[in-house]
Short mmCIF file of C-alpha atoms in Angstrom, two decimals:
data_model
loop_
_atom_site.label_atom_id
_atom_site.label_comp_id
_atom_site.label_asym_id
_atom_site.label_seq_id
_atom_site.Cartn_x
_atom_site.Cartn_y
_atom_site.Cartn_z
CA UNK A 109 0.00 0.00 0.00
CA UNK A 110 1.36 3.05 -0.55
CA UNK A 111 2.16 5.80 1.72
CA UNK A 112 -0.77 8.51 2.53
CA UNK A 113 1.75 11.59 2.32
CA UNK A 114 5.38 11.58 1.99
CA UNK A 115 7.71 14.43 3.70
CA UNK A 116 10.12 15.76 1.56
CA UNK A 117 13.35 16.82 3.83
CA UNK A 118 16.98 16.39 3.93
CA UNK A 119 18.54 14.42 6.86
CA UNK A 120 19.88 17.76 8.45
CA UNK A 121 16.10 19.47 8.21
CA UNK A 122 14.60 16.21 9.39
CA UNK A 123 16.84 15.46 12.57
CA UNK A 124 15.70 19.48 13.30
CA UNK A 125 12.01 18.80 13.55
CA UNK A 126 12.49 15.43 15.35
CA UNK A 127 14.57 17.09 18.10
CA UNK A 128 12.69 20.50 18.33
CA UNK A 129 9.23 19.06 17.01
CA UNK A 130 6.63 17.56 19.64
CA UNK A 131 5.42 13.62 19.72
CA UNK A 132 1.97 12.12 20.48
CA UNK A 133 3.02 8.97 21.70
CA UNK A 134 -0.30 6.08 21.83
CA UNK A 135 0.30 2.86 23.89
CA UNK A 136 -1.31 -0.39 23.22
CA UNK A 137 -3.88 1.20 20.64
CA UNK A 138 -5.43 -1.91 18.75
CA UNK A 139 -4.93 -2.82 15.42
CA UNK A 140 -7.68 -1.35 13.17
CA UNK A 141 -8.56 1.59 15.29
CA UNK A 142 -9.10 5.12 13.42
CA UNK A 143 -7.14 7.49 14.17
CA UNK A 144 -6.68 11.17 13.15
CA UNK A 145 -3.67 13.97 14.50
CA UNK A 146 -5.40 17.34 13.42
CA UNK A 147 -6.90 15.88 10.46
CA UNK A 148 -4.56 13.21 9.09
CA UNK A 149 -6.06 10.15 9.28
CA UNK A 150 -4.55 6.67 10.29
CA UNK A 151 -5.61 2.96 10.83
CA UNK A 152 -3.82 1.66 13.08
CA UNK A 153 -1.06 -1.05 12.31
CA UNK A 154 0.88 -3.48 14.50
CA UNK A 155 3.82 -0.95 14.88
CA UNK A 156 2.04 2.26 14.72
CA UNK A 157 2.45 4.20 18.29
CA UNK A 158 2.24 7.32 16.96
CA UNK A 159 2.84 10.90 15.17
CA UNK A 160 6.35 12.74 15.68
CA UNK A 161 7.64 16.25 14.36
CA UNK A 162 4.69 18.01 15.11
CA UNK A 163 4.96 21.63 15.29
CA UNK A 164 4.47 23.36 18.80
CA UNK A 165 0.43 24.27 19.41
CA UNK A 166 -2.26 23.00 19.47
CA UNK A 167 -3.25 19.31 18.05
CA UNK A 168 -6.34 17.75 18.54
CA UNK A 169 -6.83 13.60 18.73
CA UNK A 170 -9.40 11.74 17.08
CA UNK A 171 -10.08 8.02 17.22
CA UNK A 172 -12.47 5.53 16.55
CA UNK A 173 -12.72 1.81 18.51
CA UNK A 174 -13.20 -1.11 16.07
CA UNK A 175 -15.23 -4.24 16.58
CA UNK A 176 -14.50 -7.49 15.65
CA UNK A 177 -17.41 -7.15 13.13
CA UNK A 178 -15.80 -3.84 11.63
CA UNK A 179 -18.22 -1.90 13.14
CA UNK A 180 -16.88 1.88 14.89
CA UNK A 181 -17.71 3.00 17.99
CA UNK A 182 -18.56 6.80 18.17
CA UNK A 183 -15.76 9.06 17.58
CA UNK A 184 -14.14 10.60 20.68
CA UNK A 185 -11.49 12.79 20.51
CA UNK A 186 -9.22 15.62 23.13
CA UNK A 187 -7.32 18.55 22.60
CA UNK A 188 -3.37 18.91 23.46
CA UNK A 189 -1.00 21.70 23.35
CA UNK A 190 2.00 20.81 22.78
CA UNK A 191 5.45 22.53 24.00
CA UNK A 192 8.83 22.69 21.73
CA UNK A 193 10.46 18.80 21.96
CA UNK A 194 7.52 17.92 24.34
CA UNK A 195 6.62 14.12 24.11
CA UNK A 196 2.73 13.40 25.36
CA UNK A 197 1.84 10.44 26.16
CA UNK A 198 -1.71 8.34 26.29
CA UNK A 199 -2.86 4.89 26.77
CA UNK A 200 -5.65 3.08 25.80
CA UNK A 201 -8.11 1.37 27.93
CA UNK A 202 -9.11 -2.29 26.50
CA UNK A 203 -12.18 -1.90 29.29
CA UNK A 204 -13.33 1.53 28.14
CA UNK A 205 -12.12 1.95 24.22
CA UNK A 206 -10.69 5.36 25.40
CA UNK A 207 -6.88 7.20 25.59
CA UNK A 208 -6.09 8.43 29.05
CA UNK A 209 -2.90 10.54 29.96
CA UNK A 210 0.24 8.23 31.33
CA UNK A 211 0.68 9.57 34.80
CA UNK A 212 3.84 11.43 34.86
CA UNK A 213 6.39 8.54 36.68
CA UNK A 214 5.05 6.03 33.97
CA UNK A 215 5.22 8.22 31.56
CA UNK A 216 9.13 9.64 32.16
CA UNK A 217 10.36 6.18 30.73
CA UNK A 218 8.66 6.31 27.65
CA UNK A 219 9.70 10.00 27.05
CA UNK A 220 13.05 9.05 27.64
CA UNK A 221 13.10 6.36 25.11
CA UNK A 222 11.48 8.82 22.14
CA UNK A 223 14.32 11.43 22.98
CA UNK A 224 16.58 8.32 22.47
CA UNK A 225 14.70 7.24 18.86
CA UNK A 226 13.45 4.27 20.43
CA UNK A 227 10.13 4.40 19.20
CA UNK A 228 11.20 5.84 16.14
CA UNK A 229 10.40 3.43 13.53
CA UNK A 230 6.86 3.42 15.03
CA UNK A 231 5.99 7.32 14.70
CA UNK A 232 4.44 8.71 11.57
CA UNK A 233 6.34 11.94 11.05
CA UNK A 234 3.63 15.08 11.15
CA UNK A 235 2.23 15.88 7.54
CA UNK A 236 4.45 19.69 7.76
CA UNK A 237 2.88 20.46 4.10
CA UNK A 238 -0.79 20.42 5.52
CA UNK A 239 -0.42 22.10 8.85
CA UNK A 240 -0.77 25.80 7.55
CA UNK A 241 -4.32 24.24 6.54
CA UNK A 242 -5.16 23.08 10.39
CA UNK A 243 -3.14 26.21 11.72
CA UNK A 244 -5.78 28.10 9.98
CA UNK A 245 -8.48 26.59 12.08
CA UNK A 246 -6.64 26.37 15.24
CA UNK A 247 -4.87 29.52 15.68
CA UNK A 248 -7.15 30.97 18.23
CA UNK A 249 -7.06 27.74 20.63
CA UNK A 250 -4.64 28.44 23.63
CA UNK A 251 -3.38 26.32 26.18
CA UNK A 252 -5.99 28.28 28.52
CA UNK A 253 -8.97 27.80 25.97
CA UNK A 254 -8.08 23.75 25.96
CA UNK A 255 -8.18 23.75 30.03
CA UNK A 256 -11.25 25.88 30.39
CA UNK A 257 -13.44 24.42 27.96
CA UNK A 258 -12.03 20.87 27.65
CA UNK A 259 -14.47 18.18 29.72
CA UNK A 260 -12.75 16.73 32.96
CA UNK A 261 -10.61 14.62 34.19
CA UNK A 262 -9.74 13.04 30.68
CA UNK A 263 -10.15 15.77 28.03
CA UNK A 264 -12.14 13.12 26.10
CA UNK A 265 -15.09 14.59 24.44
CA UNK A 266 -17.65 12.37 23.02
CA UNK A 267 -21.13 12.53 21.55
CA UNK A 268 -22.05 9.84 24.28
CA UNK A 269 -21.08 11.84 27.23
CA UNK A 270 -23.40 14.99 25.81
CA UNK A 271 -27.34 14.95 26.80
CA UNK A 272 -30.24 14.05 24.52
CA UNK A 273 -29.47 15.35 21.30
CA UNK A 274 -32.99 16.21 21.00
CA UNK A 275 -32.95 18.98 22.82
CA UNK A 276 -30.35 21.20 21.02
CA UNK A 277 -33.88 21.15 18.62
CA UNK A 278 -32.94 20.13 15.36
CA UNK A 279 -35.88 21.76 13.94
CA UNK A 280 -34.70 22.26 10.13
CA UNK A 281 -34.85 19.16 7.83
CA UNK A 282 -31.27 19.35 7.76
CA UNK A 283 -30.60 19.47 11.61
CA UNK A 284 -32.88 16.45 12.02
CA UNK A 285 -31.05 14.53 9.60
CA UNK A 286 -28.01 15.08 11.24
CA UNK A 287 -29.34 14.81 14.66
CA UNK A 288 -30.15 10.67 13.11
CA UNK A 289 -27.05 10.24 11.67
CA UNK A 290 -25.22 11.12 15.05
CA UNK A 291 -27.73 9.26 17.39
CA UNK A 292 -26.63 6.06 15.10
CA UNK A 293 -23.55 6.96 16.31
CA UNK A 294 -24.50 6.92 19.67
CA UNK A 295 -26.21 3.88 19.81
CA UNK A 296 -23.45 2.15 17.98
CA UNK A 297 -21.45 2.39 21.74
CA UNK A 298 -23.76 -0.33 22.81
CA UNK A 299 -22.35 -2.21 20.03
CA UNK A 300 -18.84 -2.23 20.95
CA UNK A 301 -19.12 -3.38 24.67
CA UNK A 302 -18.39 -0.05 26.30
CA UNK A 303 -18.70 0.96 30.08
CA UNK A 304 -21.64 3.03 30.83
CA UNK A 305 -22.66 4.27 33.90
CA UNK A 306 -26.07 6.50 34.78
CA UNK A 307 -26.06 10.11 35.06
CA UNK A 308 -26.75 12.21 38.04
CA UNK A 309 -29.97 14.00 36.94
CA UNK A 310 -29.52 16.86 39.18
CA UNK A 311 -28.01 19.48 37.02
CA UNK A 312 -24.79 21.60 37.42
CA UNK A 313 -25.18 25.38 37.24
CA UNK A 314 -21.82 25.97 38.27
CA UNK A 315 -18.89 23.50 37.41
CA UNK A 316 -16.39 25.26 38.96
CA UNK A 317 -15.35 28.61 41.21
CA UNK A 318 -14.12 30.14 37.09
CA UNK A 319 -18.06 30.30 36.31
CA UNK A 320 -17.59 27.77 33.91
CA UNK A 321 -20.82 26.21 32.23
CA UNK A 322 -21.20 22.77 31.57
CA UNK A 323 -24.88 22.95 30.95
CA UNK A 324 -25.00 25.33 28.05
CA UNK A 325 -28.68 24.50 27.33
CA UNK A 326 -29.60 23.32 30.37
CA UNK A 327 -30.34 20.75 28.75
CA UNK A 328 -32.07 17.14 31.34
CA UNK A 329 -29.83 14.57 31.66
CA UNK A 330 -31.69 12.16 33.95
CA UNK A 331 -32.18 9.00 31.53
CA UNK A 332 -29.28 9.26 29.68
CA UNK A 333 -26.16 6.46 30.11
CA UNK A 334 -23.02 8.13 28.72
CA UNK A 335 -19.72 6.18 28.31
CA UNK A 336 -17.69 6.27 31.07
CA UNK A 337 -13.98 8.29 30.37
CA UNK A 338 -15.73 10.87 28.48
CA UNK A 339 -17.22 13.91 29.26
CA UNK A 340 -18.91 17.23 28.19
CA UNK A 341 -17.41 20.68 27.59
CA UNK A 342 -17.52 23.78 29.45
CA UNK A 343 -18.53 25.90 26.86
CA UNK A 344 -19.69 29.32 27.58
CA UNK A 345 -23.50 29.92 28.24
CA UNK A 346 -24.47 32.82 25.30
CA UNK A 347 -28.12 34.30 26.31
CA UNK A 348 -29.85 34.29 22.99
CA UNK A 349 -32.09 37.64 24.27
CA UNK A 350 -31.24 40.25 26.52
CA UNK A 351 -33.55 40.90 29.19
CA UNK A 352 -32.58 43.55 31.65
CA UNK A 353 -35.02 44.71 34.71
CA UNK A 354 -36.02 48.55 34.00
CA UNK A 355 -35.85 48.78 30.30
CA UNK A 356 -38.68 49.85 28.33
CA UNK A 357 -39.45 48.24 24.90
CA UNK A 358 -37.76 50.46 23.03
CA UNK A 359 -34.16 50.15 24.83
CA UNK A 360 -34.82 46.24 24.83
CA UNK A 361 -35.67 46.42 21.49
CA UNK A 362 -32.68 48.80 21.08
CA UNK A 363 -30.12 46.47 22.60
CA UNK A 364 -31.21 42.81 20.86
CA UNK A 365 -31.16 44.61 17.76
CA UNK A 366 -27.75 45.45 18.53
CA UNK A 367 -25.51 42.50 20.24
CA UNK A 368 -22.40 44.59 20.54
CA UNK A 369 -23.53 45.26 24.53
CA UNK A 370 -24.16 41.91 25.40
CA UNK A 371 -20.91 40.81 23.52
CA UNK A 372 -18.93 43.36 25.54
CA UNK A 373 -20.67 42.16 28.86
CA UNK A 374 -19.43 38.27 27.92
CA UNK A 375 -16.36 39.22 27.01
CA UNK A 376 -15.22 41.04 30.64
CA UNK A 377 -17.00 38.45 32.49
CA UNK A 378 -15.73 34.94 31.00
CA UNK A 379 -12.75 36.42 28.97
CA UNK A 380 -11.19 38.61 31.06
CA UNK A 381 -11.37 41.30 28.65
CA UNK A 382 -9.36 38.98 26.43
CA UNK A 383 -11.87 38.75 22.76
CA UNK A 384 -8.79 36.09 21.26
CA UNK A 385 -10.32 33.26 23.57
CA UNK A 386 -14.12 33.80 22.36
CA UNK A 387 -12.47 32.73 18.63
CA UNK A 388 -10.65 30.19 20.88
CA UNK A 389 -13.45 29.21 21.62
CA UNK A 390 -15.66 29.59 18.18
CA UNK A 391 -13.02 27.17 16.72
CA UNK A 392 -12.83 25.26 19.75
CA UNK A 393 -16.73 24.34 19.08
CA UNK A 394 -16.29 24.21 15.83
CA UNK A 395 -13.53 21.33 15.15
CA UNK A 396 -15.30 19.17 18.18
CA UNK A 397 -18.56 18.75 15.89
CA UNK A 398 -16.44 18.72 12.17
CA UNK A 399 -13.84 16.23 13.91
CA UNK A 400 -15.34 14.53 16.99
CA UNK A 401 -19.25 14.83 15.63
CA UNK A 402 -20.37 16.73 19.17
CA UNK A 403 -23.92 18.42 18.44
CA UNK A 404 -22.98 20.51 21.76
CA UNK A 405 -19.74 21.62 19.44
CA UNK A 406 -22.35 22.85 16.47
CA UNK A 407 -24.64 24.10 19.25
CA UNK A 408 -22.29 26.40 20.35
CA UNK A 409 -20.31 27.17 17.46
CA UNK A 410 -23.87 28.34 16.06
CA UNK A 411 -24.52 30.22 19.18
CA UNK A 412 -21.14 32.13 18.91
CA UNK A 413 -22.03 33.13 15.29
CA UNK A 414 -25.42 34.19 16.31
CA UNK A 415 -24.09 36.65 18.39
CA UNK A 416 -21.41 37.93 16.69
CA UNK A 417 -23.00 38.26 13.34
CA UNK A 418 -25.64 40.05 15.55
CA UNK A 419 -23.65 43.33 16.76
CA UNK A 420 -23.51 46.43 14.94
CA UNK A 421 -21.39 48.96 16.54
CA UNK A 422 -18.98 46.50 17.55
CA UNK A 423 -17.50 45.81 14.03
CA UNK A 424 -18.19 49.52 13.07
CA UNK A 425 -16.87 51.16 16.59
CA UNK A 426 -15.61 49.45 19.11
CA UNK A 427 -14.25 45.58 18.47
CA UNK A 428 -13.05 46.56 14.57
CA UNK A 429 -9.73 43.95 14.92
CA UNK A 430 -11.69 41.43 16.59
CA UNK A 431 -14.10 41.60 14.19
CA UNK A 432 -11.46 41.22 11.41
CA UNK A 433 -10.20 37.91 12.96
CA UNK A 434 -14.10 36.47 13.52
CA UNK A 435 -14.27 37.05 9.68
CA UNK A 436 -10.79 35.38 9.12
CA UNK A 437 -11.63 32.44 11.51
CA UNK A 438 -14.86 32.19 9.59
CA UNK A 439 -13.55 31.81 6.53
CA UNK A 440 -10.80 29.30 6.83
CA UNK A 441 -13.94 26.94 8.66
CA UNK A 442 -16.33 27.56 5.57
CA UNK A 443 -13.52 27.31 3.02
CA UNK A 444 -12.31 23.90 5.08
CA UNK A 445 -15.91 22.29 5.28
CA UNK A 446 -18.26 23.34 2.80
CA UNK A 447 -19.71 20.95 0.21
CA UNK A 448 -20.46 22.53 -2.77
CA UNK A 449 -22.74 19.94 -4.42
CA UNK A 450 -25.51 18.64 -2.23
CA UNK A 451 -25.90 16.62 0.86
CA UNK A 452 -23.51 14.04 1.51
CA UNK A 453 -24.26 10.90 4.32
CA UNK A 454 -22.22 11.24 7.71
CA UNK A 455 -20.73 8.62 7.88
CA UNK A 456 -17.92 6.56 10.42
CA UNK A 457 -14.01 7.61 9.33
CA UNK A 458 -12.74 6.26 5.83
CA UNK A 459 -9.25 5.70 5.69
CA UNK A 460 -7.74 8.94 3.73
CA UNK A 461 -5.59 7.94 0.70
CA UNK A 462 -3.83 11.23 1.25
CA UNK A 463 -3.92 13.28 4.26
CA UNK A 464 -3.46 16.72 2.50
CA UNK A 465 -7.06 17.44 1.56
CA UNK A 466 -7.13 19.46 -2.16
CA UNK A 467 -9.00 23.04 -1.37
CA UNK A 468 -12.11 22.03 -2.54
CA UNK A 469 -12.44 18.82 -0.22
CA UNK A 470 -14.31 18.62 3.13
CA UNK A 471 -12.94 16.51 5.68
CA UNK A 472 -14.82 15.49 8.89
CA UNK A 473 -18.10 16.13 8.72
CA UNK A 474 -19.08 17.75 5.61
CA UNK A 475 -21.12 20.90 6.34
CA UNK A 476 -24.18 20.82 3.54
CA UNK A 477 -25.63 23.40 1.58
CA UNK A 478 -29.27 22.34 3.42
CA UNK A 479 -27.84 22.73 7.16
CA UNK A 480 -26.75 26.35 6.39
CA UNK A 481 -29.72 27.60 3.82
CA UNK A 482 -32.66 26.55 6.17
CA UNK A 483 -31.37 26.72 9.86
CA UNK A 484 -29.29 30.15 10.15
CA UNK A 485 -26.50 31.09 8.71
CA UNK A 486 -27.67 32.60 5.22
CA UNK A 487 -30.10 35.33 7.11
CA UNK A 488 -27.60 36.04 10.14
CA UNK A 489 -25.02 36.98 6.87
CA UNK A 490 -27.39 38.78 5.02
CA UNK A 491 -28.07 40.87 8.06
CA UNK A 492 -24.48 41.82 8.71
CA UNK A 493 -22.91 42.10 5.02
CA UNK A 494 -26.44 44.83 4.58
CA UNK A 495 -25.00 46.49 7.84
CA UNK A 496 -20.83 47.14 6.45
CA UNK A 497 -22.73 48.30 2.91
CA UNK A 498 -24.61 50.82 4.38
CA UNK A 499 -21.88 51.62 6.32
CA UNK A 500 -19.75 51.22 3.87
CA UNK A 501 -17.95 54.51 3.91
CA UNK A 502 -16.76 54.41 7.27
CA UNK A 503 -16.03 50.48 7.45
CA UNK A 504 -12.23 50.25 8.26
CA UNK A 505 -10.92 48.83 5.22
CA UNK A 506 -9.33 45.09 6.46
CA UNK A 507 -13.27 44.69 7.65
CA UNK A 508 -14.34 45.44 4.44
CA UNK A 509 -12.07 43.31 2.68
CA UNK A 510 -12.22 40.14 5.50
CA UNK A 511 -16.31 40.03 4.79
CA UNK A 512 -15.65 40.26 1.01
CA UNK A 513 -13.57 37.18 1.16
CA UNK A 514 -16.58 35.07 2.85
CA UNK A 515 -19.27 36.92 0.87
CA UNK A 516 -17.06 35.56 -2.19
CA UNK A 517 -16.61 32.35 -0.48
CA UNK A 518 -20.57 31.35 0.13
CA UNK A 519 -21.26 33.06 -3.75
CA UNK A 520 -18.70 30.62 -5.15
CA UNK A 521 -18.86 27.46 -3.29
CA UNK A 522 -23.44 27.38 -2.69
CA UNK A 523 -24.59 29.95 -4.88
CA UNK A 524 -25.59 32.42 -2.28
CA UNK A 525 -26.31 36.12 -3.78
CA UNK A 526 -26.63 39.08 -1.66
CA UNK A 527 -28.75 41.64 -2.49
CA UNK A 528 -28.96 44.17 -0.43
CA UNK A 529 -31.58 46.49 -1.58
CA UNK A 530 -34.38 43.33 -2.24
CA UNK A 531 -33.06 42.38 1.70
CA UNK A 532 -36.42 42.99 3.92
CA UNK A 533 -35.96 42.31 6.96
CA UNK A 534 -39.57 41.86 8.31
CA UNK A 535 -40.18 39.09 5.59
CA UNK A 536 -37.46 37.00 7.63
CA UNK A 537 -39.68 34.73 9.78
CA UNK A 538 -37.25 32.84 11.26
CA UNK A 539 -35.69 32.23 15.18
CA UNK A 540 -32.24 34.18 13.68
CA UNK A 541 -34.61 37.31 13.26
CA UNK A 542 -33.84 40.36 15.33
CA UNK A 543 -35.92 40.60 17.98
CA UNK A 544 -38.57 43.30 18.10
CA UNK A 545 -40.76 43.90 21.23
CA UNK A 546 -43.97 45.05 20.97
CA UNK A 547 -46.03 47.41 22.98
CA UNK A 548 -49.98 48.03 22.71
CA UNK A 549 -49.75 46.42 18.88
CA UNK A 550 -47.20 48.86 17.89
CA UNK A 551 -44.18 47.03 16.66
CA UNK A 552 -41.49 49.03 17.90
#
């Protein structure tokens, strides 16, 4: 079989990245198990322990449990950021199907012996062609995104740790397809002869004294039997309307029209006035559903977008770079994912025969035409590309130019047009819609 990439490098070039670049090294992963570094895909062999040469940053772990029947249990997958020379090491559990961190005094000999090349005949060496392509996506993820939102104590996130699907309401045709397609994924754990163990239905408000949020939606959990090793993520809870005691109609009206408040408000009280770790954690959300299929991942990575693309002074006035970068980060994840010719099946991993994706191919799960057209994401862009046009004369000009490039993007890869002066806003009967409150049947 021939090799899925092949790393072009002189000796010299190649004993640099091995001694400076980071290792993932995997113990006692079984033979046939998917597995995926950022997204290059393996299966594993009977030497395979692992990727070396990987650049410092963040890295994110995929894998997928086989069966003796070559069925796949659901995918679960962690984060890792990785230090100059640093070598990480997991194991896998034969009772749980799962990759937990080596404690640090079992893990010292096995660092040891990848310093020494030990283990070198049994690392893949990193893919350095496609990593501009996943530093695109990942650029935003810090050490202290990964350790705030990651779930605890493994970092393992998995669809079968997250509550009922149901209730992130897939209420499109599109989002209930999806919803199946992951469920099947869910149930397939049953398949595989996982641990489960039942679910403490009293829910969690507060996961920890950092005001993280576990339950986003607060979504019930009471019947549910998630695998045990994994968990969910502490993703940030985004209040879809703003409701604040002594406001009149017209100032609430006024302010959900207008995000940029509310975004300013979440931004000094999870981010610590620090707007890089809300794109943290936009991409954060939004490789844990493309790579580890988490419907909590497009949950919140839809939740982000809602209230970003929502704001209007804040890309005008007062968040004009961070703006610029949401537009950036949006890009590279449309340009990454999009499918330009209609729905494709989710399906369980496929070995890759190359792991550089071409620029026109998805990889993890495809993002169709249908789940962005009828859901959300068409309206919330039509809103905010009519906002910079009228605006248009005082728009600072890398603004202008960053929503060009995704305006161009959606035109060329699903036909989306954007006209402005047909765009009525009160036609748009949909949850996305500003919100208007009315007063005495005047619609204010």
């Amino acid at each position: 079989m021939d090799a899925p990439y092949t790393v072009n490098i002189d000796q010299q070039a190649a004993r640099h990245y091995a001694d400076k670049g980071a290792t993932i090294l995997l113990l006692d992963v079984p033979e046939q198990t998917h597995v995926s570094f950022d997204h290059q895909s393996f299966v594993v062999g009977p030497k395979f322990k692992g990727v070396k040469m990987l650049p410092p940053g963040t890295h994110m772990v995929s894998y997928n449990a086989a069966s003796r029947t070559g069925d796949f249990a659901p995918t679960s997958s962690f984060f890792v950021h990785l230090a100059p020379s640093q070598v990480y090491v997991r194991r896998w559990s034969i009772e749980q199907e799962l990759l937990f961190d080596v404690p640090a005094d079992e893990a010292e000999p096995f660092q040891a012996g990848t310093r020494r090349y030990d283990f070198d005949q049994n690392l893949a060496p990193y893919n350095l062609h496609a990593y501009q392509q996943w530093q695109s996506l990942s650029s935003c993820i810090s050490q202290g995104v990964i350790s705030r939102l990651s779930p605890l104590p493994s970092g393992n996130i998995s669809i079968t740790a997250e509550a009922d699907p149901a209730h992130l309401r897939p209420v499109t045709p599109a989002e209930k397809k999806l919803y199946a397609q992951l469920q099947q994924g869910q149930t397939a754990a049953d398949c595989t002869g996982s641990t489960a163990m039942q679910v403490d239905g009293k829910q969690q408000s507060e996961a920890t004294p950092s005001d993280r949020q576990q339950d986003t939606y607060e979504m019930q959990t009471s019947d549910l039997k998630p695998q045990e090793g994994v968990g969910r993520c502490y993703y940030t809870r985004l209040p879809r309307l703003v409701k604040v005691l002594g406001m009149n109609p017209q100032q609430l009206t006024a302010v959900n029209l207008d995000k940029t408040g509310l975004l300013s408000d979440i931004l000094q009280k999870h981010f610590g006035g620090q707007p890089g770790d809300l794109l943290g954690e936009l991409q954060f959300s939004f490789l844990a559903f493309l790579m580890g299929q988490s419907l909590e991942g497009f949950a919140q990575w839809k939740a982000i977008i809602h209230l970003l693309l929502g704001c209007q002074a804040g890309p005008l006035q007062t968040h004009t770079h961070f703006f610029i970068r949401f537009l950036q980060c949006m890009h590279s994840q449309l340009q990454h994912s999009l499918v330009q010719t209609g729905p494709i099946a989710l399906q369980q991993p496929i070995p890759q025969s190359d792991s550089e994706p071409s620029p026109g191919t998805p990889f993890g799960i495809p993002i169709i035409e249908e789940l962005l057209a009828d859901s959300f994401m068409q309206q919330l862009f039509a809103h905010f590309f009519s906002m910079l046009h009228e605006e248009a004369a005082t728009v600072h000009i890398e603004l202008l130019a960053a929503s060009k490039q995704v305006q161009q993007l959606l035109q060329e890869k699903l036909g989306w047009e954007f006209d402005f002066q047909d765009l009525d806003l009160d036609e748009q009967e949909d949850e996305y819609a500003p919100t208007v409150v009315q007063l005495e049947g005047v619609q204010l």
